[in-house]
Coordinates of C-alpha atoms in Angstrom, one line a residue:
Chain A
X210 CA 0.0 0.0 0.0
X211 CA 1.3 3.7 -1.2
X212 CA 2.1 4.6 2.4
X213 CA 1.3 8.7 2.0
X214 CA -2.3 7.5 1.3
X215 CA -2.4 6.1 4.4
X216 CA -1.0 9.4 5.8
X217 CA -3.5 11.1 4.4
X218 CA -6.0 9.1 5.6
X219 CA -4.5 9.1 9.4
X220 CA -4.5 12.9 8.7
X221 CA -7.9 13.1 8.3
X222 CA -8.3 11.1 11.8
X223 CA -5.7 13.3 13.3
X224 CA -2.9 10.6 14.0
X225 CA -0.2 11.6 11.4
X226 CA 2.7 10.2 13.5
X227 CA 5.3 12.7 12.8
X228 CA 3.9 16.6 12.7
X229 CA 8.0 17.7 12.6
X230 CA 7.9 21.7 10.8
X231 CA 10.6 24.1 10.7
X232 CA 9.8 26.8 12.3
X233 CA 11.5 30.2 11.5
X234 CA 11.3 33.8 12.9
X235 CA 11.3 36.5 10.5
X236 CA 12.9 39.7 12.7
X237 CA 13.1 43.5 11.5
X238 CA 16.0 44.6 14.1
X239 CA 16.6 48.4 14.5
X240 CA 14.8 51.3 13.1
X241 CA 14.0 51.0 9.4
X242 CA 10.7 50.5 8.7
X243 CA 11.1 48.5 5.0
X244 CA 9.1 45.4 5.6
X245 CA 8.6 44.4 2.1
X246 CA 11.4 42.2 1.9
X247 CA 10.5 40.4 5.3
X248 CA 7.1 39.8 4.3
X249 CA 8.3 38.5 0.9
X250 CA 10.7 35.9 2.4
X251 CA 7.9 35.5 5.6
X252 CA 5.2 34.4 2.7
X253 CA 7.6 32.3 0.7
X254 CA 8.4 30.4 3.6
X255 CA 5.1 29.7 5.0
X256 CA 4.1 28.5 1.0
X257 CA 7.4 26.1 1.1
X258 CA 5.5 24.5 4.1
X259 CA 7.4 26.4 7.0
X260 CA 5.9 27.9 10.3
X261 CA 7.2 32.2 10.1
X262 CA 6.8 33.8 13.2
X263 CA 6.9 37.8 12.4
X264 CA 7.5 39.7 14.9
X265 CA 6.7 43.5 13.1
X266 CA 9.2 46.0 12.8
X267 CA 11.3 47.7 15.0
X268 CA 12.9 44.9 18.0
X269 CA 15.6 45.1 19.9
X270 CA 18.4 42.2 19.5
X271 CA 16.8 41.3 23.4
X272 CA 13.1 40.8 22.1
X273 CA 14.3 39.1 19.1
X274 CA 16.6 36.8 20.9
X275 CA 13.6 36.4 23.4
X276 CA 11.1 35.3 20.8
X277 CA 13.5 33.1 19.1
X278 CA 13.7 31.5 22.6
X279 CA 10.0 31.3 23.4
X280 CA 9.3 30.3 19.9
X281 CA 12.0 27.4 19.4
X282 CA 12.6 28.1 16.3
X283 CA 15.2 26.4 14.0
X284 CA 16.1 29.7 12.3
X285 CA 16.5 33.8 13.0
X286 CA 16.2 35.3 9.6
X287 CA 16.9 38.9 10.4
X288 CA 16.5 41.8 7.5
X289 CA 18.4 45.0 8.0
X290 CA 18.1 47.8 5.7
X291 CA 19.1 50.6 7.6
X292 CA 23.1 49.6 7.3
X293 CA 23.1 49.1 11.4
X294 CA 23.5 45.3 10.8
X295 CA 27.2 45.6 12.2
X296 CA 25.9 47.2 15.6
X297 CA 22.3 45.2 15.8
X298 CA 23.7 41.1 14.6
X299 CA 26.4 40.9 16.7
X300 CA 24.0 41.6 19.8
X301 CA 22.0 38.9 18.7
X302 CA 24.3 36.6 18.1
X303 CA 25.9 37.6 21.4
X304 CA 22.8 37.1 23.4
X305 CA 21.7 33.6 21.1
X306 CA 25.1 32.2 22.5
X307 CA 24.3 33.8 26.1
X308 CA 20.8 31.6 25.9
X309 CA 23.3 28.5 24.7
X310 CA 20.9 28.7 21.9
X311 CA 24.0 29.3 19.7
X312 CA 23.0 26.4 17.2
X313 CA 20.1 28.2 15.9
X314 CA 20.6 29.3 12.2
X315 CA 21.0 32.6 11.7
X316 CA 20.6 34.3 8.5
X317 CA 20.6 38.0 7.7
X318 CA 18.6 39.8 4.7
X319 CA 19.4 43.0 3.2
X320 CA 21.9 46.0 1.9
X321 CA 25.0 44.2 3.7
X322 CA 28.3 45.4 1.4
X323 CA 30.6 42.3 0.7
X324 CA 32.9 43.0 3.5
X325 CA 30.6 43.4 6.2
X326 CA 29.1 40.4 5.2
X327 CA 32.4 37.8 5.6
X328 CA 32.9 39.5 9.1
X329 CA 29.2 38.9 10.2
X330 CA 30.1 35.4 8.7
X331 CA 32.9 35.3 10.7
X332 CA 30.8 35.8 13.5
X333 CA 28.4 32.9 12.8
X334 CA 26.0 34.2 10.6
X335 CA 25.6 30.9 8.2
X336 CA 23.8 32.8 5.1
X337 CA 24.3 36.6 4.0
X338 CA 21.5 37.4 1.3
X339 CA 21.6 40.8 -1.0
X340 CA 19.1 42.4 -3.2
X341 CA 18.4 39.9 -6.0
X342 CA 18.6 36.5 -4.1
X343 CA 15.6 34.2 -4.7
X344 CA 13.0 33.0 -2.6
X345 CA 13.8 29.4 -3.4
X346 CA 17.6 30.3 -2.7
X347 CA 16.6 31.3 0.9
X348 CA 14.2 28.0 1.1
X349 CA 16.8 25.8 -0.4
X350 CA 19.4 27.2 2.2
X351 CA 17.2 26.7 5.6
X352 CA 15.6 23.3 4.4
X353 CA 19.5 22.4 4.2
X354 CA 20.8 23.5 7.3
X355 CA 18.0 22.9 9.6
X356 CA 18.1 18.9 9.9
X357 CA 14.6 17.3 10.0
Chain B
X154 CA 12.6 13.3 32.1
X155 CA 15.0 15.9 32.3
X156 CA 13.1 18.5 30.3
X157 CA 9.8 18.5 32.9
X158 CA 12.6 18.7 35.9
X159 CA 14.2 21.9 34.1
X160 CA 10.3 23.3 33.3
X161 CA 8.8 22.8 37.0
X162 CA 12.2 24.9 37.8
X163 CA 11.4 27.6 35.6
X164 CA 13.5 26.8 32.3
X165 CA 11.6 29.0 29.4
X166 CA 13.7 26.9 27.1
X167 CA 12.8 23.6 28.4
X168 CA 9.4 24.8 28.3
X169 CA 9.5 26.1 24.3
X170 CA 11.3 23.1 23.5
X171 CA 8.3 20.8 25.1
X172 CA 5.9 22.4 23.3
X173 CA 7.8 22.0 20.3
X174 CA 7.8 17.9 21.1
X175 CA 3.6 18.4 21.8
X176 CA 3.2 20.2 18.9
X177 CA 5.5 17.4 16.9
X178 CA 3.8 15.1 18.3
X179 CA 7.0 13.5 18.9
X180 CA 7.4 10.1 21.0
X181 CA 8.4 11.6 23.9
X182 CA 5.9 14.2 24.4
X183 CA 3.3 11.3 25.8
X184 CA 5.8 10.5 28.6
X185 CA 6.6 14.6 29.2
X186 CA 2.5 15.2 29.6
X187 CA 2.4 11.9 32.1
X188 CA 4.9 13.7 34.4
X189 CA 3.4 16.9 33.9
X190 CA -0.8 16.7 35.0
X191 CA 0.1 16.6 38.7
X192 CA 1.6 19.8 38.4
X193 CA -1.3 21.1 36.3
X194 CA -5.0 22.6 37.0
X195 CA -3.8 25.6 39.1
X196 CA -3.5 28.4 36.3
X197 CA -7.1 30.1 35.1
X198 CA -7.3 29.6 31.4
X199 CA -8.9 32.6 29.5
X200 CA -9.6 32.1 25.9
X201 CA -10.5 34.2 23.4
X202 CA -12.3 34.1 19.9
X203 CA -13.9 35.9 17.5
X204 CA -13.6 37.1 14.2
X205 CA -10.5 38.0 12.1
X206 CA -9.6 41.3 12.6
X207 CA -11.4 42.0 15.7
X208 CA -9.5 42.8 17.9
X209 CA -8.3 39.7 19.5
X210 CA -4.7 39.9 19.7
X211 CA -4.4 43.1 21.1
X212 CA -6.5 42.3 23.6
X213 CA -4.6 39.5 24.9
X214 CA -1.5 42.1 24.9
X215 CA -3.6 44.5 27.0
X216 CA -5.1 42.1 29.5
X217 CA -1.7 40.7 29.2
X218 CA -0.3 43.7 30.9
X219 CA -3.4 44.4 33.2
X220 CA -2.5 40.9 35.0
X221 CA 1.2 41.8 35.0
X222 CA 0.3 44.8 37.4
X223 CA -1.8 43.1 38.7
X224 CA 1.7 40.8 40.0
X225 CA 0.3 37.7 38.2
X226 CA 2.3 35.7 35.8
X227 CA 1.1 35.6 32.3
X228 CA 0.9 32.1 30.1
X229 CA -0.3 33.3 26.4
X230 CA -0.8 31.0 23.3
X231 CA -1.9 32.5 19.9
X232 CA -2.9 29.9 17.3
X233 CA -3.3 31.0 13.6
X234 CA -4.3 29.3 10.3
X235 CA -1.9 26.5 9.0
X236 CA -2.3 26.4 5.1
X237 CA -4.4 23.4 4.0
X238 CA -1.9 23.1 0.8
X239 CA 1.3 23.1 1.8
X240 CA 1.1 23.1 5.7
X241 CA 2.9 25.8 6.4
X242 CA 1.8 29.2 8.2
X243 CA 2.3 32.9 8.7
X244 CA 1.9 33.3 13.0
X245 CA 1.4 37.1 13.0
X246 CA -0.3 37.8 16.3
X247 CA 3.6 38.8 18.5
X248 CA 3.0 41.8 16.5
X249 CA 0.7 43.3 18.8
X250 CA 2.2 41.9 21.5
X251 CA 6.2 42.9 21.2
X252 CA 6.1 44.9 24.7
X253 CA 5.6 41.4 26.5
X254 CA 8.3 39.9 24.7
X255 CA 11.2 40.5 27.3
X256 CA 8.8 40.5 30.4
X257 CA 10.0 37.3 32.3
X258 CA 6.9 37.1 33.6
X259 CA 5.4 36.7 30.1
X260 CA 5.5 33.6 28.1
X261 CA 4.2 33.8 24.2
X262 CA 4.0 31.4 22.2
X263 CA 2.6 31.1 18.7
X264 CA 0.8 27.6 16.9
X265 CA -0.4 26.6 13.4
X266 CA -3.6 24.6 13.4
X267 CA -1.6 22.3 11.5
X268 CA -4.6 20.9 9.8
X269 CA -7.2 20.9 12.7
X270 CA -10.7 22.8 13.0
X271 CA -12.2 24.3 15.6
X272 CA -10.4 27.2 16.2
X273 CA -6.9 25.7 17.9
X274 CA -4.4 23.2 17.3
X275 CA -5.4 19.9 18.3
X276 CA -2.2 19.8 20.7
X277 CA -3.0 24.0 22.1
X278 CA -4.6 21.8 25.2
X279 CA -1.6 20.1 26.1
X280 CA 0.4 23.3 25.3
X281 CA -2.0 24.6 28.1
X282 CA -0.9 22.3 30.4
X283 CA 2.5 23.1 30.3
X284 CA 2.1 26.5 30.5
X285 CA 0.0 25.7 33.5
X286 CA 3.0 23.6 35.3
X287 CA 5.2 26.2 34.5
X288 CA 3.5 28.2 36.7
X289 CA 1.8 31.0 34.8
X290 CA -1.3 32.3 37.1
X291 CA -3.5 33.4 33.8
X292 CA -3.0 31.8 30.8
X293 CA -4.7 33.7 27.7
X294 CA -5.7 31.1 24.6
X295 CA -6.4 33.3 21.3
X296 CA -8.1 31.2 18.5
X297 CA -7.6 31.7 15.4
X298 CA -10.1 33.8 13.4
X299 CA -13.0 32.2 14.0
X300 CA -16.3 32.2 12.0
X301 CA -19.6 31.2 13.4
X302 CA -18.6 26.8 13.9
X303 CA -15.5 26.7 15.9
X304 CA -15.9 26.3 19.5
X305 CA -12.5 23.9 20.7
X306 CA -11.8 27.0 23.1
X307 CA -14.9 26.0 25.1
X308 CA -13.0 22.5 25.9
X309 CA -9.9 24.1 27.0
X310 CA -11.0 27.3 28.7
X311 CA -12.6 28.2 32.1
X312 CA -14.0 31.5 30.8
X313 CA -14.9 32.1 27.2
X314 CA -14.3 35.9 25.9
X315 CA -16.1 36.5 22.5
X316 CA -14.7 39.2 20.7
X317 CA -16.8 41.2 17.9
X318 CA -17.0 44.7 16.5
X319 CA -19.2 46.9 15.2
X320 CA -21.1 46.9 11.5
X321 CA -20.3 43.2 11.5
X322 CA -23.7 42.1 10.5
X323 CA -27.2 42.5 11.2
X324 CA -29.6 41.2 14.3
X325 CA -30.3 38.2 12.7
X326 CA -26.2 37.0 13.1
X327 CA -26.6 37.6 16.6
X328 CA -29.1 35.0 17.2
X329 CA -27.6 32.4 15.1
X330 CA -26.3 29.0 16.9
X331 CA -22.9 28.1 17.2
X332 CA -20.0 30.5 18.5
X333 CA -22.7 33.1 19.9
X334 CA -23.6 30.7 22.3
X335 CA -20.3 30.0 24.1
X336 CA -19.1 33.5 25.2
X337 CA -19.3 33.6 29.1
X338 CA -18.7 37.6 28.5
X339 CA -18.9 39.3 24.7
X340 CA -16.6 41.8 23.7
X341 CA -17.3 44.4 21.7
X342 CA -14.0 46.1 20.4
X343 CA -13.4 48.9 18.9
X344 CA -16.3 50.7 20.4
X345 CA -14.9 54.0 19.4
X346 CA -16.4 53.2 16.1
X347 CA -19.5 54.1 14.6
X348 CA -22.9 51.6 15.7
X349 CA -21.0 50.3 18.5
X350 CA -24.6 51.1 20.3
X351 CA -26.3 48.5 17.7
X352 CA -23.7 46.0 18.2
X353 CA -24.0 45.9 21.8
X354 CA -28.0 46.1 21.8
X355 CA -28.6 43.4 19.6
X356 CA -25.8 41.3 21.8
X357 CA -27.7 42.1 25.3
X358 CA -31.1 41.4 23.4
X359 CA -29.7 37.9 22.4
X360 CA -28.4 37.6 25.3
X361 CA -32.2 38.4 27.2
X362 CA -33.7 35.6 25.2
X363 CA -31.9 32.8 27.5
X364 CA -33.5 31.3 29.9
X365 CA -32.7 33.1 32.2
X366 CA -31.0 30.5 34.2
X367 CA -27.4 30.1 35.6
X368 CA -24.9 33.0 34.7
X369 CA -26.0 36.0 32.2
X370 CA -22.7 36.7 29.7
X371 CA -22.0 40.8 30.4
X372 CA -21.8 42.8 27.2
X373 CA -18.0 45.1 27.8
X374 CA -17.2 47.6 25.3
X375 CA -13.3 48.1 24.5
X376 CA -11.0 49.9 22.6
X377 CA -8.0 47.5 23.0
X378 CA -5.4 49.2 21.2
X379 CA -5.7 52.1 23.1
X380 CA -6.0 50.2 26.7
X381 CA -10.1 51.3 26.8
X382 CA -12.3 49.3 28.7
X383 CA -9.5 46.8 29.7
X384 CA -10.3 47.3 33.6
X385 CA -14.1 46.8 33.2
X386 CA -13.2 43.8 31.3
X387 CA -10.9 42.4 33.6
X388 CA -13.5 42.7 36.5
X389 CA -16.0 40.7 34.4
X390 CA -13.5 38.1 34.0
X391 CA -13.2 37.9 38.1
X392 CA -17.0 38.0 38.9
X393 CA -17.2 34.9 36.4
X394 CA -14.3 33.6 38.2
X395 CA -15.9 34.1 41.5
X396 CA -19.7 32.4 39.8
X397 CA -17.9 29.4 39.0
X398 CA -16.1 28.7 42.3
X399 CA -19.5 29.8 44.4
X400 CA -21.6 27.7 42.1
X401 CA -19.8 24.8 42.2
X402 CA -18.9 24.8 38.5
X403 CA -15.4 25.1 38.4
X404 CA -15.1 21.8 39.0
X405 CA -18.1 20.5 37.4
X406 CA -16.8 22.1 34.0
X407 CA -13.2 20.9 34.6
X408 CA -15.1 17.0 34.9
X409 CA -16.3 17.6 31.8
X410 CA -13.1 18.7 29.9
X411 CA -11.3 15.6 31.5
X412 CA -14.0 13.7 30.5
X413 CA -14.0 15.0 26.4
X414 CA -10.4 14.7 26.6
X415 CA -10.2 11.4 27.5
X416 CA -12.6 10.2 24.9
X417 CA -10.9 12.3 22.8
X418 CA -7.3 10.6 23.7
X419 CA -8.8 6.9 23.5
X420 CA -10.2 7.9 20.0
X421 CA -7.3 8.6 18.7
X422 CA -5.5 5.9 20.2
X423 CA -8.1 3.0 19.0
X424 CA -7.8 4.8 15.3
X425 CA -4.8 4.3 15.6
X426 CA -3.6 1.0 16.5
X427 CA -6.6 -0.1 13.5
X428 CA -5.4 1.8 10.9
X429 CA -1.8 0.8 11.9
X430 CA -3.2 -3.3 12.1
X431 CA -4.7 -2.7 8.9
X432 CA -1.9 -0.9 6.8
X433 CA 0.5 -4.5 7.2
X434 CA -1.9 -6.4 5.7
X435 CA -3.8 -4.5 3.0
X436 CA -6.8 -5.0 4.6
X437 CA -8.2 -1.5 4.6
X438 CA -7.6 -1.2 0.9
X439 CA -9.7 -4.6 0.1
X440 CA -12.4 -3.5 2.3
X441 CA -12.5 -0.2 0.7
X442 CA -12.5 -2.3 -2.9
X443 CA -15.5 -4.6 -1.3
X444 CA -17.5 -1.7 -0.7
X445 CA -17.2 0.4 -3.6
X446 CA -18.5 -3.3 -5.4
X447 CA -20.8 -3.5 -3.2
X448 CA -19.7 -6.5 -1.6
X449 CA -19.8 -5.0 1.9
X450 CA -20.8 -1.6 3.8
X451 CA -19.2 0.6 5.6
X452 CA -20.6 -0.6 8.9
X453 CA -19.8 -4.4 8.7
X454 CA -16.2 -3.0 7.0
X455 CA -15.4 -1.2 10.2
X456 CA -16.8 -4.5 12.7
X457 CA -14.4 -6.5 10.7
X458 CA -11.3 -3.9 11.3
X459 CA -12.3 -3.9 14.9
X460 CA -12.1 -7.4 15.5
X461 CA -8.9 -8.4 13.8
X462 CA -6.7 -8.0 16.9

């Protein structure tokens, strides 16, 4: 028997055995108020299957880093467009590792020139993503690093 | 289990990640709950539903902060849509709640339906319940936007909050069946708007036709994004508090929910353990080919799954 028919069929009776999403928070850190690319990446992620928590604009590194924590997420997907991303990720990533929650995947979006982006990778950010960069890019690279 | 020792010490991680293992439905989330219901059954669970848009959300973020002065501790879980067609989902309602976030006496957490109706996620209960061994005082359950059909909340809360607005449809929605009949207090947000009088007049008029009997649902007029109306609201939360207790039906209700859940849980179970009989051996599929040629019914199908043990 074609086994996802009978997942389908314990869906429908509410016993699907393993409910396993990844779950990612979409953060706006700082002061800029340009959510368009957050809610871009936020809608492709939730149509490539994915639980997005968005949190809205304007946190602190401590309420993102908070949420993250509260939320469990598997990823921190954080867009900056204001060019503070060398003051605001390395408070995050400062506070995730305070919170041993340094093994979340943390991934920043926006106008981050080439140099700034190897030091935040130096820091631990695992993906650096400019203007142009795909949706599926950004779902190919989360589905990859975040083991099921 | 090492997790529900680090939660009943007050670990907000180990408390995240068992929700997580509820909400996976993962093997060891049926021994976590096991160690976890002595501890639970002390917190006041306050859910909320209502429409999309009405207001819901930033009314848990205000009550949220009412019961923070108030020096209680503050459990909340926000459960949105999970997409029918590729499962995933957009849980937008920290939005109006990002002055909680760093509270420490605040936990938040956000759920997908993940393919359940009714308003919650079939696992928000158990979520509940370890929010409620955590030791939050209040915990606040916001449905999803909810139509006129989806009444879960009423199995997991003590009091009910319906949430409407005004302009949202004539008398004749208020004396429909269904969600209208659950509310232990209605809501009207939004009351700085236009017909807000209508709204609440054809709610108490509803409300008048009862019998009568038992507890009558107050009518509270908010305007939750601007903090309006939260105190009176907060008080009609207590005097319902203070009905059940006197009447006796604090416990009476919470028999019932054990009782639903129960069912519910051996439902599930016995589904189960048939489907998972009948998947090794092809059975289900040959039944289902013996009644589409009308070899069998559904009835005598499901006697035969039954039985084979």
């Amino acid at each position: 028997m074609d086994t996802t028919y009978i997942y389908k069929l314990e869906s429908k009776v509410d016993t699907v055995t393993s409910m396993r999403k990844i779950r990612v928070l979409v953060a706006k850190p700082g002061l800029d108020g340009h959510d368009r690319g957050a809610k871009v990446v936020a809608r492709a992620l939730r149509d490539a299957g994915m639980e997005v928590i968005y949190t809205g604009l304007r946190q602190t590194p401590e309420q993102i880093v908070e949420t993250a924590l509260q939320e469990d997420v598997d990823c921190v997907g954080l867009s900056i467009l204001s060019g503070a991303h060398m003051t605001l990720v390395p408070k995050v990533i400062e506070l995730l590792k305070k919170n041993q929650a340094a093994d979340m995947l943390v991934a920043v979006g926006g106008i981050i020139p080439d140099e700034d982006a190897a030091r935040l990778k130096e820091m631990g950010v695992r993906g650096v993503f400019g203007p142009g960069t795909s949706t599926q890019e950004i779902i190919t690279f989360i589905q990859s690093h975040v083991s099921a | 289990m090492e997790l529900v020792d680090r939660l009943l010490a007050g670990d907000r991680r180990a408390c995240a990640r068992l929700i997580t293992l509820v909400e996976n439905e993962a093997p060891e989330a049926q021994q976590a709950l096991k160690e976890i219901h002595p501890h639970t059954g002390k917190a006041h669970v306050i859910g909320v539903t209502g429409p999309p848009g009405a207001g819901k959300s930033s009314l848990v973020d205000k009550l949220t902060q009412y019961y923070r002065e108030q020096g209680k501790t503050v459990g909340v879980i926000a459960v949105d849509p999970s997409s029918p067609f590729t499962g995933g989902a957009l849980l937008g309602d920290r939005i109006r709640m990002q002055e909680r976030s760093t509270d420490p006496g605040v936990f938040i957490r956000s759920m997908g339906t993940r393919g359940h109706m009714g308003g919650l996620a079939l696992t928000t209960k158990d979520a509940i319940k370890i929010l409620d061994a955590f030791g939050k005082d209040i915990i606040l359950v916001e449905t999803v936007g909810t139509g006129q059909d989806e009444i879960d909340i009423i199995r997991a809360a003590d009091t009910v909050l319906v949430v409407t607005m005004p302009s949202l449809g004539d008398d004749i929605q208020a004396i429909k069946a269904g969600i209208l009949e659950i509310g232990d207090i209605f809501v009207v947000n939004k009351a700085d708007l236009d017909f807000v009088d209508k709204a609440v007049m054809e709610l108490e008029m509803m409300l008048d036709f009862n019998s009568g009997k038992g507890w009558r649902p107050p009518v509270v007029r908010t305007v939750a994004n601007m903090g309006g109306g939260i105190e009176e609201l907060a008080e009609a939360i207590q005097a319902h508090i203070e009905y059940l207790k006197k009447e006796g039906l604090y416990e009476e209700k919470r028999r019932l929910k054990v009782e639903m859940e129960l069912l519910e849980v051996l439902n599930r179970r016995v589904v189960k353990e048939v489907l998972e009989k009948a998947k090794k051996t092809n059975e289900f599929d040959r039944l289902v080919d013996l009644i589409l040629e009308r070899e069998t019914d559904c009835y005598s199908a499901a006697e035969t799954l039954l039985q084979k043990k």
